[in-house]
Amino acid sequence: MEKTIQTEKKEKHLEDQIDIIKVEKLNKWFGDLHVIKDVDLTVKQGEVIVVLGPSGSGKSTFIRTLNALEELQSGTIEIDGIELTDDLKNVEEIRKETGMVFQQFNLFPHMTILKNVYLAPIWVRKWKKAKAEEIALGLLERVGIPEQANKFPGQLSGGQQQRVAIARALAMQPKIMLFDEPTSALDPEMVNEVLDVMRNLAESGMTMIVVTHEMGFARQVADRLVLFDKGEVIEMAGPEEFFDNPKHERTKLFLSQIL
């Protein structure tokens, strides 16, 4: 009963929030391959969307179009009231508001962990070094590795490096966090330490879109789940309905193969 009440409270809270992401009729091709097909998705501020699908379904390409890492070819994307266009200034504004965490950590190996985290706000947001350092230290505390601040990436485990990557993305103070299979490159024993950080982030009210195969995380944290297959959205539903009462046969097959 308690879980149901909490769920109802979250749904009510989301109803009152603005639409921070709007995707309409999105299409993307790689040559003749149609990888994203007429995808529509609207996300409320503070909502957590988990994107699922088999390999090659288009889910990673989709999330990369949201901050112009992949070019959209038709349709529209609007992030926090800004429409994504070819204008570089427009792209820069959207990227300021959307932090991204990838499969690989992409840390600068020759820089300390602290500098990896505080560098972007100095360059992009023009913060003073003292302010950027203070915020970076707070974020390393938040992701549970403040003691690693003066080490280099090669001295950390994969799970620790991914937590640094999350802190680095958060250092820009984005309104939205995008995660593209953030645990897929980790050894199994390191996965939970990263998922715990992501759970805490979701509970704090961050708007998140997460591409993942971690079904326990998806059921626990997602407000809605979206299943991609062959570039199309096959099913979109809350976790209870998605896992316990899927409507589409493709969803049932997908779940039978991974659960």
Short mmCIF file of C-alpha atoms in Angstrom, two decimals:
data_model
loop_
_atom_site.label_atom_id
_atom_site.label_comp_id
_atom_site.label_asym_id
_atom_site.label_seq_id
_atom_site.Cartn_x
_atom_site.Cartn_y
_atom_site.Cartn_z
CA MET A 1 0.00 0.00 0.00
CA GLU A 2 2.82 2.42 0.91
CA LYS A 3 4.45 1.91 -2.47
CA THR A 4 1.15 2.57 -4.23
CA ILE A 5 0.62 5.80 -2.29
CA GLN A 6 4.16 6.96 -3.12
CA THR A 7 3.59 6.14 -6.78
CA GLU A 8 0.35 8.12 -6.81
CA LYS A 9 2.09 11.08 -5.19
CA LYS A 10 4.87 10.98 -7.82
CA GLU A 11 2.33 10.77 -10.66
CA LYS A 12 0.42 13.73 -9.24
CA HIS A 13 3.65 15.70 -8.88
CA LEU A 14 4.60 14.98 -12.50
CA GLU A 15 1.20 16.12 -13.74
CA ASP A 16 2.02 19.58 -12.40
CA GLN A 17 5.41 19.76 -14.15
CA ILE A 18 6.26 21.30 -17.52
CA ASP A 19 7.09 19.23 -20.59
CA ILE A 20 10.88 19.58 -20.61
CA ILE A 21 11.52 17.28 -23.59
CA LYS A 22 9.30 17.11 -26.68
CA VAL A 23 10.11 14.80 -29.56
CA GLU A 24 7.76 14.65 -32.55
CA LYS A 25 7.96 12.47 -35.66
CA LEU A 26 11.70 11.93 -35.27
CA ASN A 27 13.43 10.10 -38.12
CA LYS A 28 17.04 9.11 -38.67
CA TRP A 29 18.81 7.17 -41.40
CA PHE A 30 22.30 5.74 -41.76
CA GLY A 31 22.49 5.55 -45.53
CA ASP A 32 19.54 3.40 -46.58
CA LEU A 33 19.03 2.04 -43.06
CA HIS A 34 16.06 3.69 -41.34
CA VAL A 35 17.17 3.54 -37.70
CA ILE A 36 14.60 5.87 -36.05
CA LYS A 37 11.04 5.81 -37.39
CA ASP A 38 8.50 8.51 -36.50
CA VAL A 39 9.29 8.48 -32.78
CA ASP A 40 7.20 10.67 -30.46
CA LEU A 41 8.09 11.21 -26.80
CA THR A 42 7.17 13.89 -24.29
CA VAL A 43 8.95 13.94 -20.92
CA LYS A 44 7.88 15.89 -17.83
CA GLN A 45 10.39 17.71 -15.68
CA GLY A 46 11.51 15.30 -12.96
CA GLU A 47 10.38 12.21 -14.88
CA VAL A 48 12.60 9.14 -15.27
CA ILE A 49 12.28 7.35 -18.61
CA VAL A 50 14.02 4.00 -19.12
CA VAL A 51 14.58 2.98 -22.74
CA LEU A 52 14.82 -0.73 -23.48
CA GLY A 53 15.26 -2.81 -26.61
CA PRO A 54 17.37 -5.43 -28.33
CA SER A 55 20.77 -4.62 -29.82
CA GLY A 56 20.37 -2.54 -32.97
CA SER A 57 16.88 -1.35 -32.06
CA GLY A 58 17.83 2.34 -32.30
CA LYS A 59 17.69 3.20 -28.59
CA SER A 60 21.25 4.56 -28.33
CA THR A 61 20.90 6.48 -31.58
CA PHE A 62 17.69 8.00 -30.26
CA ILE A 63 19.21 9.24 -27.01
CA ARG A 64 22.22 10.67 -28.89
CA THR A 65 19.95 12.77 -31.12
CA LEU A 66 18.60 14.60 -28.05
CA ASN A 67 21.81 16.61 -27.71
CA ALA A 68 22.87 16.54 -31.38
CA LEU A 69 25.52 13.84 -31.08
CA GLU A 70 23.52 12.30 -33.91
CA GLU A 71 21.86 14.55 -36.46
CA LEU A 72 18.09 14.32 -36.80
CA GLN A 73 16.89 14.24 -40.41
CA SER A 74 13.19 14.92 -39.95
CA GLY A 75 10.89 15.74 -37.09
CA THR A 76 11.49 18.06 -34.15
CA ILE A 77 13.26 17.96 -30.79
CA GLU A 78 12.64 20.61 -28.15
CA ILE A 79 14.64 20.70 -24.92
CA ASP A 80 13.49 23.05 -22.15
CA GLY A 81 11.77 25.30 -24.69
CA ILE A 82 14.71 25.35 -27.13
CA GLU A 83 14.21 23.68 -30.49
CA LEU A 84 17.21 21.72 -31.72
CA THR A 85 18.41 23.11 -35.06
CA ASP A 86 21.63 23.24 -37.08
CA ASP A 87 22.55 26.52 -35.37
CA LEU A 88 25.69 25.82 -33.30
CA LYS A 89 24.70 28.37 -30.65
CA ASN A 90 21.37 26.58 -30.31
CA VAL A 91 23.13 23.21 -29.97
CA GLU A 92 25.48 24.66 -27.34
CA GLU A 93 22.54 25.94 -25.27
CA ILE A 94 20.87 22.53 -25.33
CA ARG A 95 24.09 20.75 -24.37
CA LYS A 96 24.45 23.05 -21.36
CA GLU A 97 21.15 21.69 -20.08
CA THR A 98 21.71 17.99 -20.92
CA GLY A 99 24.44 16.06 -19.15
CA MET A 100 25.42 12.79 -20.83
CA VAL A 101 27.04 9.63 -19.48
CA PHE A 102 28.28 7.03 -21.96
CA GLN A 103 29.24 3.36 -21.87
CA GLN A 104 32.90 4.38 -21.81
CA PHE A 105 34.05 6.87 -19.20
CA ASN A 106 35.96 9.23 -21.54
CA LEU A 107 37.96 10.79 -18.71
CA PHE A 108 41.16 12.73 -19.41
CA PRO A 109 43.86 10.28 -18.24
CA HIS A 110 46.48 12.97 -17.61
CA MET A 111 44.24 15.04 -15.32
CA THR A 112 43.29 14.41 -11.71
CA ILE A 113 39.76 13.29 -10.91
CA LEU A 114 39.00 16.72 -9.45
CA LYS A 115 40.17 18.52 -12.59
CA ASN A 116 38.20 16.12 -14.81
CA VAL A 117 35.07 17.23 -12.96
CA TYR A 118 35.66 20.99 -12.71
CA LEU A 119 37.20 21.71 -16.12
CA ALA A 120 34.01 22.01 -18.22
CA PRO A 121 32.22 24.56 -16.00
CA ILE A 122 35.30 26.80 -16.13
CA TRP A 123 35.41 26.68 -19.93
CA VAL A 124 31.70 26.61 -20.73
CA ARG A 125 29.99 28.38 -17.84
CA LYS A 126 32.97 30.70 -17.21
CA TRP A 127 33.08 29.96 -13.50
CA LYS A 128 36.01 30.97 -11.33
CA LYS A 129 38.29 28.05 -10.51
CA ALA A 130 37.53 28.26 -6.77
CA LYS A 131 33.77 27.95 -7.36
CA ALA A 132 34.22 25.10 -9.84
CA GLU A 133 36.53 23.21 -7.45
CA GLU A 134 34.11 23.61 -4.55
CA ILE A 135 31.19 22.28 -6.57
CA ALA A 136 33.32 19.44 -7.98
CA LEU A 137 34.36 18.34 -4.48
CA GLY A 138 30.71 18.36 -3.41
CA LEU A 139 29.78 16.21 -6.39
CA LEU A 140 32.54 13.69 -5.69
CA GLU A 141 31.10 13.47 -2.18
CA ARG A 142 27.64 12.98 -3.67
CA VAL A 143 28.77 10.05 -5.85
CA GLY A 144 30.67 8.52 -2.93
CA ILE A 145 34.31 8.97 -3.89
CA PRO A 146 35.62 12.23 -2.34
CA GLU A 147 38.84 10.47 -1.34
CA GLN A 148 39.72 9.94 -5.01
CA ALA A 149 39.88 13.66 -5.89
CA ASN A 150 43.65 13.87 -6.35
CA LYS A 151 44.13 10.53 -8.08
CA PHE A 152 44.21 9.90 -11.83
CA PRO A 153 41.62 7.87 -13.76
CA GLY A 154 44.00 4.93 -14.25
CA GLN A 155 44.20 4.50 -10.48
CA LEU A 156 40.41 3.97 -10.14
CA SER A 157 38.18 0.96 -10.80
CA GLY A 158 35.71 1.02 -13.67
CA GLY A 159 32.80 1.67 -11.31
CA GLN A 160 34.65 4.57 -9.69
CA GLN A 161 35.52 6.04 -13.10
CA GLN A 162 31.87 5.89 -14.17
CA ARG A 163 30.88 7.68 -10.96
CA VAL A 164 33.43 10.38 -11.86
CA ALA A 165 31.81 10.62 -15.30
CA ILE A 166 28.42 11.17 -13.63
CA ALA A 167 29.90 13.84 -11.34
CA ARG A 168 31.50 15.51 -14.37
CA ALA A 169 28.15 15.65 -16.17
CA LEU A 170 26.44 17.02 -13.05
CA ALA A 171 29.10 19.71 -12.66
CA MET A 172 27.50 21.62 -15.53
CA GLN A 173 24.30 21.74 -13.43
CA PRO A 174 22.13 20.31 -16.22
CA LYS A 175 18.36 20.08 -16.06
CA ILE A 176 18.37 16.69 -17.82
CA MET A 177 20.67 13.67 -17.56
CA LEU A 178 21.03 11.19 -20.43
CA PHE A 179 22.57 7.78 -19.76
CA ASP A 180 23.58 5.51 -22.65
CA GLU A 181 24.04 2.02 -21.15
CA PRO A 182 26.24 3.38 -18.34
CA THR A 183 26.90 -0.01 -16.75
CA SER A 184 27.46 -2.15 -19.85
CA ALA A 185 31.25 -1.78 -19.79
CA LEU A 186 31.56 -2.59 -16.07
CA ASP A 187 32.42 -5.82 -14.32
CA PRO A 188 29.26 -7.21 -12.65
CA GLU A 189 30.39 -6.40 -9.11
CA MET A 190 30.77 -2.71 -10.04
CA VAL A 191 27.32 -2.27 -11.57
CA ASN A 192 25.39 -1.65 -8.35
CA GLU A 193 27.65 1.13 -7.15
CA VAL A 194 26.83 3.09 -10.31
CA LEU A 195 23.12 2.23 -10.22
CA ASP A 196 22.96 3.41 -6.59
CA VAL A 197 24.22 6.84 -7.66
CA MET A 198 21.62 6.91 -10.44
CA ARG A 199 18.84 5.90 -8.03
CA ASN A 200 19.79 8.74 -5.70
CA LEU A 201 19.83 11.13 -8.64
CA ALA A 202 16.34 10.02 -9.69
CA GLU A 203 15.06 10.44 -6.12
CA SER A 204 16.44 13.98 -6.06
CA GLY A 205 14.06 14.93 -8.89
CA MET A 206 16.45 14.98 -11.84
CA THR A 207 14.87 14.45 -15.26
CA MET A 208 16.53 11.32 -16.66
CA ILE A 209 16.44 9.23 -19.82
CA VAL A 210 18.32 5.97 -19.32
CA VAL A 211 19.17 3.36 -21.94
CA THR A 212 19.89 0.19 -19.97
CA HIS A 213 19.46 -3.57 -19.71
CA GLU A 214 19.26 -3.44 -15.90
CA MET A 215 15.68 -4.64 -15.36
CA GLY A 216 15.67 -4.36 -11.57
CA PHE A 217 16.74 -0.72 -11.81
CA ALA A 218 14.15 -0.09 -14.52
CA ARG A 219 11.29 -1.52 -12.47
CA GLN A 220 12.35 0.34 -9.33
CA VAL A 221 13.20 3.78 -10.70
CA ALA A 222 11.35 4.38 -13.99
CA ASP A 223 8.17 6.40 -14.22
CA ARG A 224 7.72 5.04 -17.74
CA LEU A 225 9.46 2.42 -19.83
CA VAL A 226 9.84 2.67 -23.58
CA LEU A 227 10.57 -0.38 -25.73
CA PHE A 228 12.33 0.19 -29.05
CA ASP A 229 12.44 -2.38 -31.83
CA LYS A 230 13.70 -1.78 -35.38
CA GLY A 231 13.67 1.97 -34.81
CA GLU A 232 10.08 2.17 -33.59
CA VAL A 233 8.51 2.65 -30.18
CA ILE A 234 6.66 -0.61 -29.63
CA GLU A 235 5.32 -0.02 -26.15
CA MET A 236 5.34 2.75 -23.55
CA ALA A 237 3.94 2.24 -20.05
CA GLY A 238 4.54 2.55 -16.33
CA PRO A 239 6.67 -0.20 -14.74
CA GLU A 240 3.80 -2.20 -13.25
CA GLU A 241 1.88 -2.35 -16.52
CA PHE A 242 5.00 -2.82 -18.64
CA PHE A 243 6.37 -5.78 -16.69
CA ASP A 244 3.19 -7.42 -15.45
CA ASN A 245 0.69 -6.70 -18.20
CA PRO A 246 2.47 -5.84 -21.49
CA LYS A 247 0.14 -5.22 -24.42
CA HIS A 248 2.38 -5.95 -27.41
CA GLU A 249 3.56 -9.44 -28.34
CA ARG A 250 7.04 -8.05 -29.07
CA THR A 251 7.22 -6.72 -25.51
CA LYS A 252 6.20 -10.12 -24.12
CA LEU A 253 8.90 -11.82 -26.21
CA PHE A 254 11.55 -9.28 -25.16
CA LEU A 255 10.72 -9.70 -21.47
CA SER A 256 10.68 -13.50 -21.75
CA GLN A 257 14.23 -13.40 -23.10
CA ILE A 258 15.75 -11.12 -20.49
CA LEU A 259 13.86 -11.81 -17.24
#
